C-alpha cells in the first residue's frame, strides 16, 4: 500500500523541511486548486518546479481545476509524474487521456463524493489509477465520508470484471483509525494530509501508517 502525503497540509513556511519529513514516502500528492472547480486556490506549476529538485518522490498531481486541458503541459513540465483530473469536468476526457498517454504520463480520473463509480465506466480500461475523493474536494482536514468505502469496493470489483489494472487511490480524511478499513476495502494508495503534516512528528506519523 502506498501512502501519498498531501503537500496541501504541509507547513508552507518551509516546504524543504516538509519534504524531508516525508522522505520515506514514495509518492507526494499535490493538490492543485483553481478557485473555480473547487472554492479554494492552492499552488501553481511554479511551486512544483521549485520543489522538484528537492524531492525523489513520485509527484502525483491532482488537478481540481475546471480546465485541465489547458494546464496539463505546465504541470508536466514543472515535474509532475502522474496527472489526475476530474470526471466531472466539461472537457473531452478521452482526448485528455489520449494526450497524457502521448506524453507517457500515467493518468487518473477522480470522482467527487456524490459522483457514482458508473461515471468512470467509459474510461476504466484506459486509466493508470482512479482517485476516490473521500471528502468534498477543496480543503484538507475534513472528516472521511464513510460511503466512500462502498465506492472503493465497487471499483475493486469493476477492475476485475473489466480486466482493468488501475490503482485505486483514496483522498481525504484518512487517519490511523480508518486507514485499515480503507485498505481492506481495496485501496492501493492512501492520500494523507493532516494526519501526517499536522502531527507533532510528521515522519513518525508517516512511519506509523506503514507499521500498522
Ligand atoms: C481535498 C484534498 C485533501 C487532501 C488530504 O481537496 O485533496 O483531501 O489531499 O487532506 P486530509 O488528509 O487533511 O484530508
Ligand atoms: Zn488530492
mmCIF file of C-alpha atoms and ligand atoms in Angstrom:
data_model
loop_
_atom_site.group_PDB
_atom_site.id
_atom_site.type_symbol
_atom_site.label_atom_id
_atom_site.label_comp_id
_atom_site.label_asym_id
_atom_site.label_seq_id
_atom_site.Cartn_x
_atom_site.Cartn_y
_atom_site.Cartn_z
ATOM 1 C CA UNK A 1 0.000 0.000 0.000
ATOM 2 C CA UNK A 2 1.349 3.416 -0.999
ATOM 3 C CA UNK A 3 0.987 6.405 1.310
ATOM 4 C CA UNK A 4 0.950 9.674 -0.631
ATOM 5 C CA UNK A 5 1.348 12.594 1.797
ATOM 6 C CA UNK A 6 -0.585 15.620 0.576
ATOM 7 C CA UNK A 7 1.531 18.773 0.435
ATOM 8 C CA UNK A 8 -1.639 20.821 0.942
ATOM 9 C CA UNK A 9 -1.389 20.132 4.684
ATOM 10 C CA UNK A 10 2.326 20.951 4.950
ATOM 11 C CA UNK A 11 3.885 23.998 6.596
ATOM 12 C CA UNK A 12 4.293 26.351 3.633
ATOM 13 C CA UNK A 13 6.849 28.362 5.553
ATOM 14 C CA UNK A 14 9.299 25.598 4.764
ATOM 15 C CA UNK A 15 8.427 23.150 2.038
ATOM 16 C CA UNK A 16 12.003 21.870 2.035
ATOM 17 C CA UNK A 17 11.584 20.813 5.668
ATOM 18 C CA UNK A 18 8.182 19.270 4.862
ATOM 19 C CA UNK A 19 9.727 17.170 2.084
ATOM 20 C CA UNK A 20 12.463 15.941 4.439
ATOM 21 C CA UNK A 21 9.803 14.906 6.985
ATOM 22 C CA UNK A 22 8.209 12.588 4.436
ATOM 23 C CA UNK A 23 11.323 11.435 2.565
ATOM 24 C CA UNK A 24 10.364 7.810 3.401
ATOM 25 C CA UNK A 25 7.173 8.130 1.333
ATOM 26 C CA UNK A 26 7.330 7.037 -2.310
ATOM 27 C CA UNK A 27 4.692 9.466 -3.624
ATOM 28 C CA UNK A 28 3.924 13.112 -2.918
ATOM 29 C CA UNK A 29 0.337 14.179 -3.576
ATOM 30 C CA UNK A 30 -0.007 17.687 -4.993
ATOM 31 C CA UNK A 31 -3.472 19.203 -4.648
ATOM 32 C CA UNK A 32 -3.906 21.845 -7.343
ATOM 33 C CA UNK A 33 -6.995 24.020 -6.904
ATOM 34 C CA UNK A 34 -8.177 26.788 -9.246
ATOM 35 C CA UNK A 35 -10.877 28.568 -7.197
ATOM 36 C CA UNK A 36 -13.489 27.577 -9.808
ATOM 37 C CA UNK A 37 -13.810 23.792 -9.850
ATOM 38 C CA UNK A 38 -13.355 23.952 -6.058
ATOM 39 C CA UNK A 39 -13.808 27.007 -3.782
ATOM 40 C CA UNK A 40 -10.114 27.238 -2.912
ATOM 41 C CA UNK A 41 -6.863 28.222 -4.605
ATOM 42 C CA UNK A 42 -3.696 26.280 -3.799
ATOM 43 C CA UNK A 43 -0.492 26.356 -5.856
ATOM 44 C CA UNK A 44 0.617 26.658 -9.469
ATOM 45 C CA UNK A 45 3.322 24.934 -11.545
ATOM 46 C CA UNK A 46 5.997 27.270 -10.133
ATOM 47 C CA UNK A 47 5.737 25.673 -6.688
ATOM 48 C CA UNK A 48 6.074 22.199 -8.191
ATOM 49 C CA UNK A 49 9.035 23.350 -10.275
ATOM 50 C CA UNK A 50 10.666 24.807 -7.143
ATOM 51 C CA UNK A 51 10.386 21.633 -5.081
ATOM 52 C CA UNK A 52 11.138 19.167 -7.897
ATOM 53 C CA UNK A 53 14.936 19.259 -7.355
ATOM 54 C CA UNK A 54 14.416 18.779 -3.591
ATOM 55 C CA UNK A 55 12.491 15.520 -3.843
ATOM 56 C CA UNK A 56 12.803 11.971 -5.147
ATOM 57 C CA UNK A 57 9.060 11.382 -4.667
ATOM 58 C CA UNK A 58 6.698 10.427 -7.465
ATOM 59 C CA UNK A 59 4.812 13.703 -7.962
ATOM 60 C CA UNK A 60 1.169 12.677 -8.016
ATOM 61 C CA UNK A 61 -0.581 15.835 -9.217
ATOM 62 C CA UNK A 62 -4.323 16.109 -8.544
ATOM 63 C CA UNK A 63 -5.857 18.777 -10.769
ATOM 64 C CA UNK A 64 -9.012 20.081 -9.095
ATOM 65 C CA UNK A 65 -9.461 22.520 -11.948
ATOM 66 C CA UNK A 66 -12.235 23.335 -14.430
ATOM 67 C CA UNK A 67 -9.936 23.319 -17.476
ATOM 68 C CA UNK A 68 -7.315 20.572 -17.093
ATOM 69 C CA UNK A 69 -6.642 20.509 -20.841
ATOM 70 C CA UNK A 70 -5.128 23.986 -20.681
ATOM 71 C CA UNK A 71 -2.947 23.206 -17.659
ATOM 72 C CA UNK A 72 -1.625 19.667 -18.201
ATOM 73 C CA UNK A 73 1.525 20.700 -20.104
ATOM 74 C CA UNK A 74 2.542 23.279 -17.482
ATOM 75 C CA UNK A 75 2.203 20.746 -14.662
ATOM 76 C CA UNK A 76 4.111 18.068 -16.556
ATOM 77 C CA UNK A 77 6.911 20.495 -17.479
ATOM 78 C CA UNK A 78 7.061 21.570 -13.813
ATOM 79 C CA UNK A 79 7.813 17.979 -12.786
ATOM 80 C CA UNK A 80 4.566 16.043 -12.298
ATOM 81 C CA UNK A 81 4.996 12.288 -12.742
ATOM 82 C CA UNK A 82 1.285 11.358 -12.676
ATOM 83 C CA UNK A 83 -1.727 13.521 -13.528
ATOM 84 C CA UNK A 84 -5.254 13.160 -12.169
ATOM 85 C CA UNK A 85 -8.191 15.239 -13.356
ATOM 86 C CA UNK A 86 -11.884 15.027 -12.512
ATOM 87 C CA UNK A 87 -14.554 13.081 -14.380
ATOM 88 C CA UNK A 88 -16.943 15.966 -13.605
ATOM 89 C CA UNK A 89 -15.118 18.475 -15.831
ATOM 90 C CA UNK A 90 -16.795 19.644 -19.028
ATOM 91 C CA UNK A 91 -13.966 18.550 -21.337
ATOM 92 C CA UNK A 92 -13.335 15.651 -23.738
ATOM 93 C CA UNK A 93 -11.907 13.204 -21.212
ATOM 94 C CA UNK A 94 -10.916 10.598 -23.792
ATOM 95 C CA UNK A 95 -8.916 13.271 -25.626
ATOM 96 C CA UNK A 96 -7.165 14.266 -22.375
ATOM 97 C CA UNK A 97 -6.356 10.622 -21.620
ATOM 98 C CA UNK A 98 -5.054 10.163 -25.180
ATOM 99 C CA UNK A 99 -2.874 13.242 -24.790
ATOM 100 C CA UNK A 100 -1.421 12.156 -21.457
ATOM 101 C CA UNK A 101 -0.567 8.791 -22.970
ATOM 102 C CA UNK A 102 1.321 10.533 -25.780
ATOM 103 C CA UNK A 103 3.266 12.295 -23.016
ATOM 104 C CA UNK A 104 3.962 8.955 -21.292
ATOM 105 C CA UNK A 105 2.335 10.333 -18.154
ATOM 106 C CA UNK A 106 0.280 7.926 -16.019
ATOM 107 C CA UNK A 107 -3.273 9.262 -15.927
ATOM 108 C CA UNK A 108 -6.057 9.032 -13.394
ATOM 109 C CA UNK A 109 -9.646 10.194 -13.119
ATOM 110 C CA UNK A 110 -11.079 11.373 -9.813
ATOM 111 C CA UNK A 111 -14.697 11.218 -8.635
ATOM 112 C CA UNK A 112 -16.204 13.557 -6.068
ATOM 113 C CA UNK A 113 -18.179 12.063 -3.147
ATOM 114 C CA UNK A 114 -21.562 12.425 -4.900
ATOM 115 C CA UNK A 115 -20.341 11.127 -8.259
ATOM 116 C CA UNK A 116 -21.112 7.454 -8.876
ATOM 117 C CA UNK A 117 -18.467 4.942 -9.864
ATOM 118 C CA UNK A 118 -20.543 4.272 -13.034
ATOM 119 C CA UNK A 119 -19.389 7.656 -14.409
ATOM 120 C CA UNK A 120 -15.935 6.085 -14.806
ATOM 121 C CA UNK A 121 -17.083 3.094 -16.872
ATOM 122 C CA UNK A 122 -16.208 4.565 -20.318
ATOM 123 C CA UNK A 123 -12.618 5.154 -19.147
ATOM 124 C CA UNK A 124 -11.629 2.410 -16.711
ATOM 125 C CA UNK A 125 -9.688 0.231 -19.122
ATOM 126 C CA UNK A 126 -7.526 3.236 -20.095
ATOM 127 C CA UNK A 127 -6.633 4.551 -16.623
ATOM 128 C CA UNK A 128 -3.496 4.034 -14.556
ATOM 129 C CA UNK A 129 -5.329 4.994 -11.369
ATOM 130 C CA UNK A 130 -8.694 6.157 -10.082
ATOM 131 C CA UNK A 131 -8.889 8.696 -7.253
ATOM 132 C CA UNK A 132 -11.863 8.369 -4.908
ATOM 133 C CA UNK A 133 -12.486 11.663 -3.092
ATOM 134 C CA UNK A 134 -13.489 10.679 0.431
ATOM 135 C CA UNK A 135 -14.105 14.329 1.318
ATOM 136 C CA UNK A 136 -15.625 17.179 -0.678
ATOM 137 C CA UNK A 137 -12.632 18.474 -2.684
ATOM 138 C CA UNK A 138 -11.241 21.873 -1.771
ATOM 139 C CA UNK A 139 -9.862 21.666 1.743
ATOM 140 C CA UNK A 140 -7.732 19.398 3.904
ATOM 141 C CA UNK A 141 -8.691 18.482 7.471
ATOM 142 C CA UNK A 142 -12.224 17.249 6.715
ATOM 143 C CA UNK A 143 -13.796 14.040 8.031
ATOM 144 C CA UNK A 144 -13.770 10.858 5.982
ATOM 145 C CA UNK A 145 -17.101 10.212 4.225
ATOM 146 C CA UNK A 146 -17.976 6.618 5.112
ATOM 147 C CA UNK A 147 -19.869 5.725 1.927
ATOM 148 C CA UNK A 148 -16.505 6.066 0.148
ATOM 149 C CA UNK A 149 -15.730 2.524 1.367
ATOM 150 C CA UNK A 150 -18.534 1.134 -0.794
ATOM 151 C CA UNK A 151 -17.199 3.034 -3.825
ATOM 152 C CA UNK A 152 -13.739 1.551 -3.237
ATOM 153 C CA UNK A 153 -15.260 -1.947 -3.094
ATOM 154 C CA UNK A 154 -17.261 -1.245 -6.285
ATOM 155 C CA UNK A 155 -14.084 -0.131 -8.062
ATOM 156 C CA UNK A 156 -12.230 -3.245 -6.942
ATOM 157 C CA UNK A 157 -14.984 -5.411 -8.447
ATOM 158 C CA UNK A 158 -15.192 -3.297 -11.598
ATOM 159 C CA UNK A 159 -11.418 -3.609 -12.113
ATOM 160 C CA UNK A 160 -11.796 -7.371 -12.173
ATOM 161 C CA UNK A 161 -14.936 -7.535 -14.348
ATOM 162 C CA UNK A 162 -13.375 -5.116 -16.868
ATOM 163 C CA UNK A 163 -9.983 -6.797 -16.716
ATOM 164 C CA UNK A 164 -8.541 -3.360 -15.984
ATOM 165 C CA UNK A 165 -5.427 -2.656 -13.948
ATOM 166 C CA UNK A 166 -5.810 0.833 -12.483
ATOM 167 C CA UNK A 167 -4.618 1.573 -8.957
ATOM 168 C CA UNK A 168 -7.336 2.633 -6.512
ATOM 169 C CA UNK A 169 -6.301 5.800 -4.707
ATOM 170 C CA UNK A 170 -8.330 7.437 -1.920
ATOM 171 C CA UNK A 171 -8.058 11.063 -0.895
ATOM 172 C CA UNK A 172 -9.398 12.825 2.155
ATOM 173 C CA UNK A 173 -9.885 12.358 5.872
ATOM 174 C CA UNK A 174 -7.680 9.272 6.146
ATOM 175 C CA UNK A 175 -6.194 8.729 9.607
ATOM 176 C CA UNK A 176 -4.834 5.980 11.860
ATOM 177 C CA UNK A 177 -8.325 4.872 12.871
ATOM 178 C CA UNK A 178 -9.832 4.440 9.402
ATOM 179 C CA UNK A 179 -6.840 3.520 7.212
ATOM 180 C CA UNK A 180 -7.290 -0.238 7.809
ATOM 181 C CA UNK A 181 -10.908 -0.061 6.609
ATOM 182 C CA UNK A 182 -9.819 1.941 3.542
ATOM 183 C CA UNK A 183 -7.117 -0.593 2.657
ATOM 184 C CA UNK A 184 -9.356 -3.599 3.424
ATOM 185 C CA UNK A 185 -11.981 -2.130 1.056
ATOM 186 C CA UNK A 186 -9.363 -2.197 -1.701
ATOM 187 C CA UNK A 187 -7.301 0.994 -1.709
ATOM 188 C CA UNK A 188 -3.814 0.695 -3.213
ATOM 189 C CA UNK A 189 -2.877 4.321 -2.456
ATOM 190 C CA UNK A 190 -3.905 6.441 0.522
ATOM 191 C CA UNK A 191 -3.552 10.215 0.196
ATOM 192 C CA UNK A 192 -2.939 11.609 3.678
ATOM 193 C CA UNK A 193 -2.589 15.276 4.533
ATOM 194 C CA UNK A 194 -3.474 16.433 8.043
ATOM 195 C CA UNK A 195 -2.838 13.110 9.794
ATOM 196 C CA UNK A 196 0.794 13.353 8.711
ATOM 197 C CA UNK A 197 1.719 17.004 8.327
ATOM 198 C CA UNK A 198 -0.356 18.321 11.272
ATOM 199 C CA UNK A 199 1.101 15.670 13.579
ATOM 200 C CA UNK A 200 3.702 16.749 16.142
ATOM 201 C CA UNK A 201 6.192 14.478 14.348
ATOM 202 C CA UNK A 202 5.192 14.017 10.682
ATOM 203 C CA UNK A 203 7.963 11.499 9.999
ATOM 204 C CA UNK A 204 6.751 9.322 12.898
ATOM 205 C CA UNK A 205 3.128 9.742 11.779
ATOM 206 C CA UNK A 206 4.075 8.527 8.286
ATOM 207 C CA UNK A 207 6.014 5.579 9.720
ATOM 208 C CA UNK A 208 3.001 4.612 11.870
ATOM 209 C CA UNK A 209 0.906 4.256 8.703
ATOM 210 C CA UNK A 210 3.459 1.833 7.262
ATOM 211 C CA UNK A 211 3.983 -0.080 10.523
ATOM 212 C CA UNK A 212 0.272 -0.552 11.234
HETATM 213 C C1 LIG B 1 -9.166 17.934 -0.645
HETATM 214 C C2 LIG B 1 -7.728 17.487 -0.601
HETATM 215 C C3 LIG B 1 -7.480 16.726 0.691
HETATM 216 C C4 LIG B 1 -6.053 16.396 0.918
HETATM 217 C C5 LIG B 1 -5.921 15.387 2.037
HETATM 218 O O1 LIG B 1 -9.421 18.575 -1.843
HETATM 219 O O2 LIG B 1 -7.447 16.661 -1.734
HETATM 220 O O3 LIG B 1 -8.232 15.536 0.638
HETATM 221 O O4 LIG B 1 -5.461 15.915 -0.201
HETATM 222 O O5 LIG B 1 -6.055 16.113 3.166
HETATM 223 P P1 LIG B 1 -6.543 15.461 4.547
HETATM 224 O O6 LIG B 1 -5.766 14.172 4.744
HETATM 225 O O7 LIG B 1 -6.169 16.516 5.562
HETATM 226 O O8 LIG B 1 -7.999 15.232 4.393
HETATM 227 ZN ZN1 LIG B 2 -5.971 15.377 -3.713
#
